[in-house]
Coordinates of C-alpha atoms in Angstrom, one line a residue:
M1 CA -22.4 -62.9 -21.5
T2 CA -23.6 -65.8 -23.7
A3 CA -22.1 -67.1 -26.8
Q4 CA -25.1 -65.9 -28.8
D5 CA -24.6 -62.4 -27.5
T6 CA -21.0 -62.2 -28.9
P7 CA -20.8 -61.6 -32.7
P8 CA -18.1 -63.8 -34.3
G9 CA -14.9 -61.9 -34.9
D10 CA -15.7 -59.1 -32.4
F11 CA -13.0 -59.9 -29.8
L12 CA -11.5 -56.5 -29.2
P13 CA -13.4 -54.5 -26.6
G14 CA -13.2 -50.7 -26.8
G15 CA -10.6 -50.5 -24.0
L16 CA -8.1 -52.9 -25.7
T17 CA -8.7 -51.3 -29.1
K18 CA -7.6 -47.9 -27.7
L19 CA -4.6 -49.4 -26.0
L20 CA -3.5 -51.1 -29.3
A21 CA -4.0 -47.8 -31.2
P22 CA -0.3 -46.9 -30.8
T23 CA 0.7 -50.1 -32.6
D24 CA 0.4 -50.8 -36.3
K25 CA -2.9 -51.8 -37.9
D26 CA -1.5 -55.2 -39.0
F27 CA -0.8 -56.2 -35.4
T28 CA -4.3 -55.1 -34.3
S29 CA -5.8 -57.2 -37.1
S30 CA -3.5 -60.1 -36.1
V31 CA -4.7 -59.9 -32.5
A32 CA -8.3 -59.9 -33.6
A33 CA -7.8 -62.9 -35.8
T34 CA -5.8 -64.9 -33.3
L35 CA -8.2 -64.2 -30.4
G36 CA -11.1 -64.9 -32.8
D37 CA -9.7 -68.4 -33.6
A38 CA -9.3 -69.2 -29.9
F39 CA -12.9 -68.0 -29.2
E40 CA -14.3 -70.1 -32.1
N41 CA -12.5 -73.2 -30.7
C42 CA -14.2 -72.5 -27.4
L43 CA -17.6 -72.3 -29.1
A44 CA -17.0 -75.6 -30.9
Y45 CA -16.8 -77.4 -27.6
S46 CA -20.3 -79.1 -27.3
S47 CA -19.9 -81.4 -24.3
P48 CA -21.2 -80.4 -20.9
G49 CA -18.6 -78.8 -18.5
T50 CA -15.8 -76.3 -18.9
R51 CA -13.5 -75.6 -21.8
E52 CA -10.5 -73.2 -21.8
E53 CA -8.6 -71.7 -24.8
R54 CA -5.5 -69.4 -24.6
A55 CA -3.8 -67.4 -27.3
N56 CA -1.2 -64.5 -27.5
C57 CA 0.4 -62.2 -30.0
I58 CA 3.6 -60.2 -29.7
T59 CA 5.2 -57.5 -31.9
V60 CA 7.9 -54.9 -31.9
A61 CA 6.4 -51.4 -31.6
G62 CA 9.0 -48.7 -31.8
E63 CA 11.7 -50.1 -29.6
A64 CA 9.4 -51.9 -27.2
L65 CA 7.9 -55.4 -27.3
V66 CA 4.1 -55.4 -27.0
R67 CA 2.2 -58.5 -26.1
V68 CA -1.5 -59.4 -25.9
D69 CA -2.7 -62.5 -24.0
G70 CA -6.2 -63.8 -24.2
A71 CA -8.0 -66.5 -22.2
F72 CA -11.5 -67.7 -23.0
W73 CA -13.7 -70.0 -21.0
I74 CA -17.0 -71.6 -22.0
Y75 CA -19.4 -73.2 -19.5
R76 CA -22.1 -75.5 -20.7
F77 CA -24.7 -76.5 -18.1
P78 CA -27.0 -79.5 -19.3
S79 CA -30.7 -79.5 -18.8
N80 CA -31.8 -80.7 -15.4
G81 CA -35.4 -81.3 -16.4
I82 CA -36.5 -77.9 -15.1
T83 CA -34.3 -75.4 -17.0
C84 CA -33.0 -75.7 -20.6
E85 CA -29.3 -76.1 -21.4
Q86 CA -27.4 -73.0 -20.6
T87 CA -24.2 -71.7 -22.2
A88 CA -22.0 -68.9 -20.8
V89 CA -18.7 -67.5 -22.1
C90 CA -16.2 -65.2 -20.3
Y91 CA -12.8 -63.9 -21.3
C92 CA -9.7 -62.1 -20.0
L93 CA -7.5 -59.9 -22.1
M94 CA -4.1 -58.5 -21.0
L95 CA -1.8 -56.0 -22.7
S96 CA 1.8 -56.0 -21.5
H97 CA 5.1 -54.6 -22.8
M98 CA 8.8 -54.8 -22.0
L99 CA 12.0 -52.9 -23.0
P100 CA 14.8 -54.9 -24.5
E101 CA 17.4 -52.9 -22.5
E102 CA 15.7 -53.9 -19.3
T103 CA 14.9 -57.5 -20.0
P104 CA 17.2 -60.5 -19.2
L105 CA 18.9 -61.9 -22.3
P106 CA 17.5 -65.4 -22.0
V107 CA 14.0 -63.9 -22.0
L108 CA 14.8 -61.9 -25.1
K109 CA 16.1 -65.1 -26.9
L110 CA 12.9 -66.9 -26.1
T111 CA 10.8 -63.9 -27.2
A112 CA 12.6 -63.8 -30.6
Q113 CA 12.1 -67.5 -31.0
H114 CA 8.4 -67.2 -30.1
M115 CA 7.8 -64.3 -32.5
A116 CA 9.5 -66.0 -35.4
A117 CA 7.5 -69.2 -34.8
K118 CA 4.3 -67.3 -35.3
L119 CA 5.3 -65.9 -38.6
K120 CA 3.3 -67.5 -41.5
G121 CA 4.2 -68.2 -45.0
L122 CA 8.0 -68.6 -44.4
T123 CA 10.3 -71.6 -44.9
D124 CA 12.2 -72.9 -42.0
A125 CA 15.4 -71.1 -43.2
E126 CA 13.5 -67.8 -43.6
R127 CA 12.0 -68.2 -40.2
D128 CA 15.3 -68.9 -38.6
K129 CA 16.9 -65.9 -40.3
K130 CA 14.1 -63.7 -39.0
R131 CA 14.6 -65.1 -35.5
Q132 CA 18.3 -64.2 -35.7
Q133 CA 17.5 -60.6 -36.9
L134 CA 15.0 -60.1 -34.1
Q135 CA 17.4 -61.5 -31.5
K136 CA 20.3 -59.4 -32.7
R137 CA 18.2 -56.2 -32.6
M138 CA 17.0 -56.9 -29.1
E139 CA 20.5 -57.8 -27.8
A140 CA 21.9 -54.6 -29.2
R141 CA 19.3 -52.6 -27.3
H142 CA 20.0 -54.6 -24.2
S143 CA 23.7 -53.8 -24.3
K144 CA 23.1 -50.1 -24.8
G145 CA 20.7 -49.9 -21.8
A146 CA 23.4 -50.8 -19.3
A147 CA 24.7 -47.2 -19.5
G148 CA 21.3 -45.9 -18.2
R149 CA 22.0 -47.4 -14.8
K150 CA 25.0 -45.2 -14.2
P151 CA 24.7 -41.7 -12.6
I152 CA 25.5 -38.8 -14.8
T153 CA 28.2 -36.3 -13.8
L154 CA 26.6 -32.8 -14.0
D155 CA 29.6 -30.5 -13.4
E156 CA 30.4 -29.8 -17.0
L157 CA 26.8 -29.6 -18.0
N158 CA 26.1 -26.9 -15.4
K159 CA 29.1 -24.9 -16.6
Q160 CA 27.7 -24.8 -20.2
V161 CA 23.9 -24.4 -19.7
R162 CA 22.8 -20.9 -18.7
K163 CA 19.1 -21.2 -18.3
P164 CA 17.9 -24.8 -18.1
Q165 CA 14.2 -25.3 -18.7
R166 CA 13.3 -29.0 -19.2
I167 CA 15.1 -32.3 -19.1
A168 CA 14.6 -35.8 -20.5
L169 CA 16.4 -39.1 -20.4
D170 CA 16.8 -41.7 -23.2
A171 CA 17.1 -45.4 -22.8
Q172 CA 20.9 -45.3 -22.9
G173 CA 21.0 -43.0 -19.9
N174 CA 21.8 -39.7 -21.8
L175 CA 20.3 -36.6 -20.2
Y176 CA 18.9 -33.8 -22.5
V177 CA 18.5 -30.2 -21.3
S178 CA 16.9 -27.3 -23.1
D179 CA 18.7 -24.0 -22.6
Y180 CA 16.3 -21.1 -22.9
T181 CA 19.0 -18.4 -23.0
T182 CA 21.3 -19.8 -25.6
A183 CA 18.5 -21.5 -27.6
R184 CA 20.2 -24.9 -27.5
V185 CA 19.6 -28.4 -26.4
W186 CA 22.5 -30.1 -24.6
R187 CA 23.2 -33.8 -24.0
A188 CA 25.1 -35.1 -21.0
G189 CA 26.3 -38.7 -21.1
A190 CA 27.0 -41.1 -18.3
D191 CA 30.7 -40.9 -19.3
G192 CA 30.8 -37.2 -18.4
T193 CA 30.7 -35.9 -22.0
C194 CA 28.6 -32.8 -22.7
A195 CA 27.7 -31.6 -26.2
V196 CA 25.0 -29.5 -28.1
V197 CA 22.7 -31.8 -30.1
A198 CA 20.3 -29.1 -31.5
G199 CA 20.3 -25.3 -31.8
G200 CA 23.1 -22.8 -32.0
G201 CA 22.7 -22.1 -35.7
T202 CA 20.9 -19.4 -37.8
S203 CA 18.4 -21.3 -39.9
K204 CA 14.8 -22.3 -39.2
E205 CA 14.6 -24.6 -42.2
D206 CA 13.9 -28.3 -42.0
G207 CA 16.2 -31.1 -43.1
I208 CA 19.4 -29.4 -42.0
K209 CA 21.9 -30.5 -39.5
A210 CA 20.3 -30.1 -36.0
T211 CA 23.2 -28.1 -34.7
D212 CA 22.8 -25.6 -37.6
A213 CA 19.2 -24.9 -36.6
L214 CA 18.0 -21.8 -34.9
L215 CA 15.6 -22.8 -32.1
D216 CA 12.8 -20.5 -30.9
C217 CA 12.7 -20.5 -27.1
P218 CA 13.1 -24.3 -26.6
M219 CA 11.0 -25.7 -23.7
G220 CA 9.7 -29.2 -23.3
L221 CA 11.7 -32.2 -24.3
A222 CA 11.0 -35.9 -24.9
V223 CA 12.8 -38.9 -26.4
D224 CA 10.7 -41.6 -28.0
G225 CA 11.4 -45.4 -28.2
A226 CA 13.5 -45.0 -31.4
G227 CA 15.8 -42.4 -29.8
A228 CA 14.3 -39.4 -31.7
L229 CA 14.4 -36.1 -29.7
H230 CA 11.3 -33.9 -29.6
I231 CA 11.4 -30.2 -28.8
A232 CA 8.5 -27.9 -27.9
E233 CA 9.3 -24.4 -29.3
Q234 CA 7.4 -21.1 -29.2
T235 CA 5.0 -22.0 -32.0
R236 CA 6.0 -25.5 -33.2
V237 CA 7.3 -28.9 -32.3
R238 CA 10.6 -30.1 -33.8
Q239 CA 12.1 -33.6 -34.1
V240 CA 15.8 -34.4 -34.1
S241 CA 16.6 -37.7 -35.7
P242 CA 18.8 -40.2 -33.8
G243 CA 22.4 -40.9 -34.8
P244 CA 25.6 -39.0 -35.2
D245 CA 24.4 -37.0 -38.2
S246 CA 21.1 -35.8 -36.7
T247 CA 18.8 -33.6 -38.8
I248 CA 15.9 -31.5 -37.6
S249 CA 12.4 -31.3 -38.9
T250 CA 9.0 -29.8 -37.9
L251 CA 6.3 -32.1 -36.7
A252 CA 3.5 -29.6 -36.1
C253 CA 2.9 -25.8 -35.9
C254 CA 0.4 -23.6 -34.2
D255 CA -2.4 -22.3 -36.3
A256 CA -2.0 -18.7 -37.6
G257 CA -3.3 -16.4 -34.9
S258 CA -3.7 -19.1 -32.4
P259 CA -3.1 -18.1 -28.7
F260 CA -2.0 -21.6 -27.8
R261 CA 1.7 -22.2 -27.2
P262 CA 3.5 -25.6 -26.9
V263 CA 5.0 -26.0 -23.4
Q264 CA 5.3 -29.7 -22.7
V265 CA 5.9 -32.7 -24.9
T266 CA 6.0 -36.4 -24.2
A267 CA 6.4 -39.5 -26.4
D268 CA 5.5 -43.2 -25.9
L269 CA 7.5 -46.2 -26.9
C270 CA 5.6 -46.6 -30.2
G271 CA 6.5 -43.2 -31.6
N272 CA 3.3 -41.3 -30.6
V273 CA 4.0 -37.8 -29.6
Y274 CA 1.8 -35.7 -27.3
V275 CA 2.0 -32.0 -26.9
L276 CA 0.4 -29.7 -24.3
C277 CA -0.4 -26.2 -25.4
V278 CA -1.6 -23.5 -23.1
V279 CA -2.7 -19.8 -23.3
F280 CA -0.3 -17.8 -21.1
F281 CA -1.9 -15.6 -18.5
S282 CA -5.5 -16.3 -19.7
K283 CA -8.4 -16.5 -17.4
E284 CA -10.1 -19.5 -19.0
G285 CA -7.6 -22.1 -17.9
T286 CA -8.1 -24.0 -21.2
G287 CA -5.5 -25.8 -23.3
Q288 CA -5.0 -28.2 -26.1
L289 CA -3.6 -31.7 -26.4
W290 CA -1.9 -32.5 -29.7
H291 CA -1.6 -36.2 -30.6
L292 CA 1.1 -36.5 -33.4
R293 CA 0.8 -40.0 -34.7
P294 CA 3.6 -42.0 -36.3
D295 CA 1.7 -42.0 -39.6
G296 CA 1.9 -38.2 -39.8
G297 CA -1.7 -37.5 -38.7
T298 CA -2.5 -34.9 -36.0
V299 CA -5.4 -34.8 -33.6
R300 CA -6.0 -31.6 -31.5
T301 CA -8.3 -32.0 -28.5
P302 CA -9.5 -29.2 -26.2
L303 CA -8.6 -29.5 -22.5
A304 CA -10.0 -27.9 -19.4
E305 CA -8.7 -27.4 -15.8
V306 CA -5.1 -26.8 -17.0
R307 CA -2.7 -24.4 -15.4
R308 CA -2.1 -21.2 -17.4
N309 CA 1.7 -21.3 -17.4
A310 CA 4.5 -23.6 -18.4
G311 CA 4.5 -25.5 -15.1
Q312 CA 2.1 -28.1 -16.4
G313 CA 2.9 -31.8 -16.2
L314 CA 2.3 -34.1 -19.2
L315 CA 3.5 -37.7 -19.4
A316 CA 2.9 -40.8 -21.6
D317 CA 3.6 -43.7 -19.2
L318 CA 4.5 -47.3 -19.9
S319 CA 0.9 -48.4 -20.0
F320 CA 0.1 -46.0 -22.9
R321 CA -1.9 -43.7 -20.6
I322 CA -1.6 -39.9 -20.9
L323 CA -1.2 -38.3 -17.5
L324 CA -1.8 -34.6 -16.9
T325 CA -1.5 -32.4 -13.8
C326 CA -4.6 -30.2 -13.4
R327 CA -6.3 -27.7 -11.1
R328 CA -9.9 -27.5 -10.1
G329 CA -10.4 -24.5 -7.8
S330 CA -7.8 -24.8 -5.0
Q331 CA -7.3 -28.5 -5.6
A332 CA -4.5 -30.0 -7.7
F333 CA -4.6 -33.5 -9.0
V334 CA -3.2 -35.9 -11.7
K335 CA -5.7 -37.3 -14.1
S336 CA -5.3 -40.1 -16.6
M337 CA -6.6 -39.7 -20.1
T338 CA -6.9 -41.8 -23.2
P339 CA -4.8 -41.0 -26.3
Q340 CA -8.0 -39.4 -27.6
G341 CA -7.9 -36.8 -24.8
K342 CA -10.9 -38.3 -22.8
Q343 CA -10.5 -38.4 -19.1
A344 CA -10.3 -41.9 -17.6
H345 CA -9.9 -41.2 -13.9
I346 CA -8.0 -39.3 -11.2
I347 CA -5.0 -41.2 -9.9
A348 CA -3.6 -38.7 -7.3
G349 CA -4.5 -35.6 -5.5
G350 CA -7.7 -33.9 -4.5
G351 CA -7.3 -34.7 -0.8
R352 CA -6.2 -32.8 2.3
D353 CA -3.1 -34.6 3.4
A354 CA -0.2 -32.2 2.6
G355 CA 3.2 -33.7 2.7
L356 CA 2.3 -36.9 4.5
D357 CA 4.0 -40.1 3.4
D358 CA 2.6 -43.6 3.1
V359 CA -0.9 -42.4 2.6
P360 CA -3.3 -43.1 -0.4
A361 CA -2.4 -40.8 -3.3
L362 CA -6.0 -39.8 -3.7
D363 CA -6.0 -38.4 -0.1
A364 CA -2.9 -36.2 -0.8
D365 CA -2.9 -32.5 -1.3
L366 CA -0.6 -31.9 -4.2
L367 CA -0.6 -28.1 -4.0
N368 CA 1.0 -26.8 -7.2
A369 CA 1.5 -30.2 -8.9
G370 CA 3.9 -29.8 -11.8
A371 CA 6.2 -31.9 -14.1
M372 CA 6.2 -35.7 -13.9
A373 CA 8.4 -38.7 -14.7
T374 CA 8.2 -42.4 -14.5
D375 CA 10.4 -45.5 -14.1
R376 CA 10.2 -49.0 -15.5
A377 CA 8.4 -50.3 -12.4
G378 CA 5.5 -48.0 -13.1
N379 CA 6.2 -45.5 -10.3
L380 CA 5.0 -41.9 -11.0
Y381 CA 7.2 -39.0 -9.8
L382 CA 5.9 -35.5 -9.7
I383 CA 6.9 -32.1 -8.4
V384 CA 4.7 -30.7 -5.7
D385 CA 4.8 -27.0 -4.7
G386 CA 8.1 -26.6 -6.5
R387 CA 10.2 -27.9 -3.6
S388 CA 9.6 -31.6 -3.3
V389 CA 9.3 -34.6 -5.5
R390 CA 6.7 -37.2 -4.5
K391 CA 6.4 -40.8 -5.8
V392 CA 3.1 -42.5 -6.4
T393 CA 3.4 -46.3 -6.5
P394 CA 1.4 -48.6 -8.8
G395 CA -0.5 -49.5 -5.6
G396 CA -1.7 -46.0 -5.2
M397 CA 0.4 -44.9 -2.2
I398 CA 2.4 -41.7 -2.1
Y399 CA 5.9 -40.8 -0.6
T400 CA 8.4 -38.0 -0.7
V401 CA 11.7 -38.9 -2.4
A402 CA 13.4 -35.5 -2.7
R403 CA 13.3 -32.0 -1.2
A404 CA 14.8 -28.7 -2.2
T405 CA 15.4 -25.7 0.0
L406 CA 13.0 -22.8 0.4
Q407 CA 15.2 -20.7 -1.9
D408 CA 14.9 -23.2 -4.7
W409 CA 12.2 -24.0 -7.3
L410 CA 12.0 -27.3 -9.2
V411 CA 10.5 -27.1 -12.6
S412 CA 11.4 -30.4 -14.4
I413 CA 12.4 -33.9 -13.5
A414 CA 13.7 -37.1 -15.1
V415 CA 14.2 -40.5 -13.5
N416 CA 16.5 -43.3 -14.8
P417 CA 14.7 -46.6 -15.6
D418 CA 15.8 -48.4 -12.4
G419 CA 14.3 -45.6 -10.3
T420 CA 17.7 -45.1 -8.4
Y421 CA 18.6 -41.5 -9.6
L422 CA 16.4 -38.5 -10.1
Y423 CA 17.5 -35.4 -12.1
A424 CA 15.8 -32.0 -11.6
V425 CA 16.0 -28.5 -13.0
N426 CA 16.4 -26.2 -10.0
L427 CA 15.8 -22.5 -10.5
T428 CA 18.0 -21.1 -7.7
N429 CA 18.5 -17.6 -6.5
G430 CA 22.1 -17.6 -7.7
P431 CA 23.5 -16.2 -10.9
Y432 CA 22.6 -19.4 -12.9
D433 CA 20.1 -22.1 -12.5
K434 CA 21.3 -25.7 -12.5
V435 CA 20.5 -29.3 -12.9
E436 CA 20.8 -31.5 -9.8
R437 CA 20.9 -35.2 -9.1
Y438 CA 19.2 -37.0 -6.2
S439 CA 19.6 -40.6 -5.1
I440 CA 16.3 -42.4 -4.6
S441 CA 16.3 -45.0 -1.8

């Protein structure tokens, strides 16, 4: 790519633009301007040889820190009497993120200092005040995250919940469980406490206390980076605000007469919510992916190759990818999609190795691949055939980390950020189903 082929100011290729979509528009503009300045500095270098320029931007998106690094190199080859002077430019862009509750305090302090130093139009006193505010916010999240490393006691939870359906963990280590029979959502803490956080009331109105609301067959659950709880109901998606006085509101509803029903919901660290809708017992195997943006907009994208029941897996991972478990004929696999619902590539499944460990994930037979979860290291966990949980590493290898008995059926999983504990909803043959905890070695 030559310098002449690159229009000034056009420094965000399509892939990075899509990755930055979950962040705010001001940050995207700042990234383009900062990388543009670095690129122009490269072009201004007129001497023969090599020139390198680096730049970065960092912002708080939701409760995560998102950083973009860019490096540009220009190569100028002088005329040798045979060929004319040649100029070539190349660049490398990288998007990364980190959670304050999982980042060492010295790194958070340096990050706050770095972010404040890049703010323009502020006096030294204003900039220092902003640095202190950022650092205080990050340190508060860091202290709360320590609870997420402790195992949760499930005895009291299993006494209260009659028909568990889906589970989700927040950054503080609280476990949320949807109860289909009592139409409630329960929260179990690492300290052993257990309480209803939504449902149990008689009203379907918005803006009321979450525990006064009447939930309609609660299924999928997700907690976003700000701590808001999202619930997939029979015909709509509800949001429960964080805090002790939580209220409930409706994010999206099914169209009148639509056969689609929300079954799974997931949220990323920037407040984007994704909902999987299916048509129960249909023959087409089609579905819809709803993208509920933080600005209130909604995008609904048709999907193919989805399972025609509630056992579908949907996950927004830490790289802002959307992962979906699908079927094609007799093969099950996990595919990666963009936030716009376009398939990127298959990351696991489609092979013939059933149950084998330490093999490439693309060679594995995932059978009835179902619900998924992830940890902070980027490992993907998914239910296979209802009786085992398999882990796909960032390097693309697959392992079995938990097994249920032949009489059990796993339908939902959650993993703590450290990847040391796995929680699963187990539909047993006993009088009540239950939530179980497994240790991951």
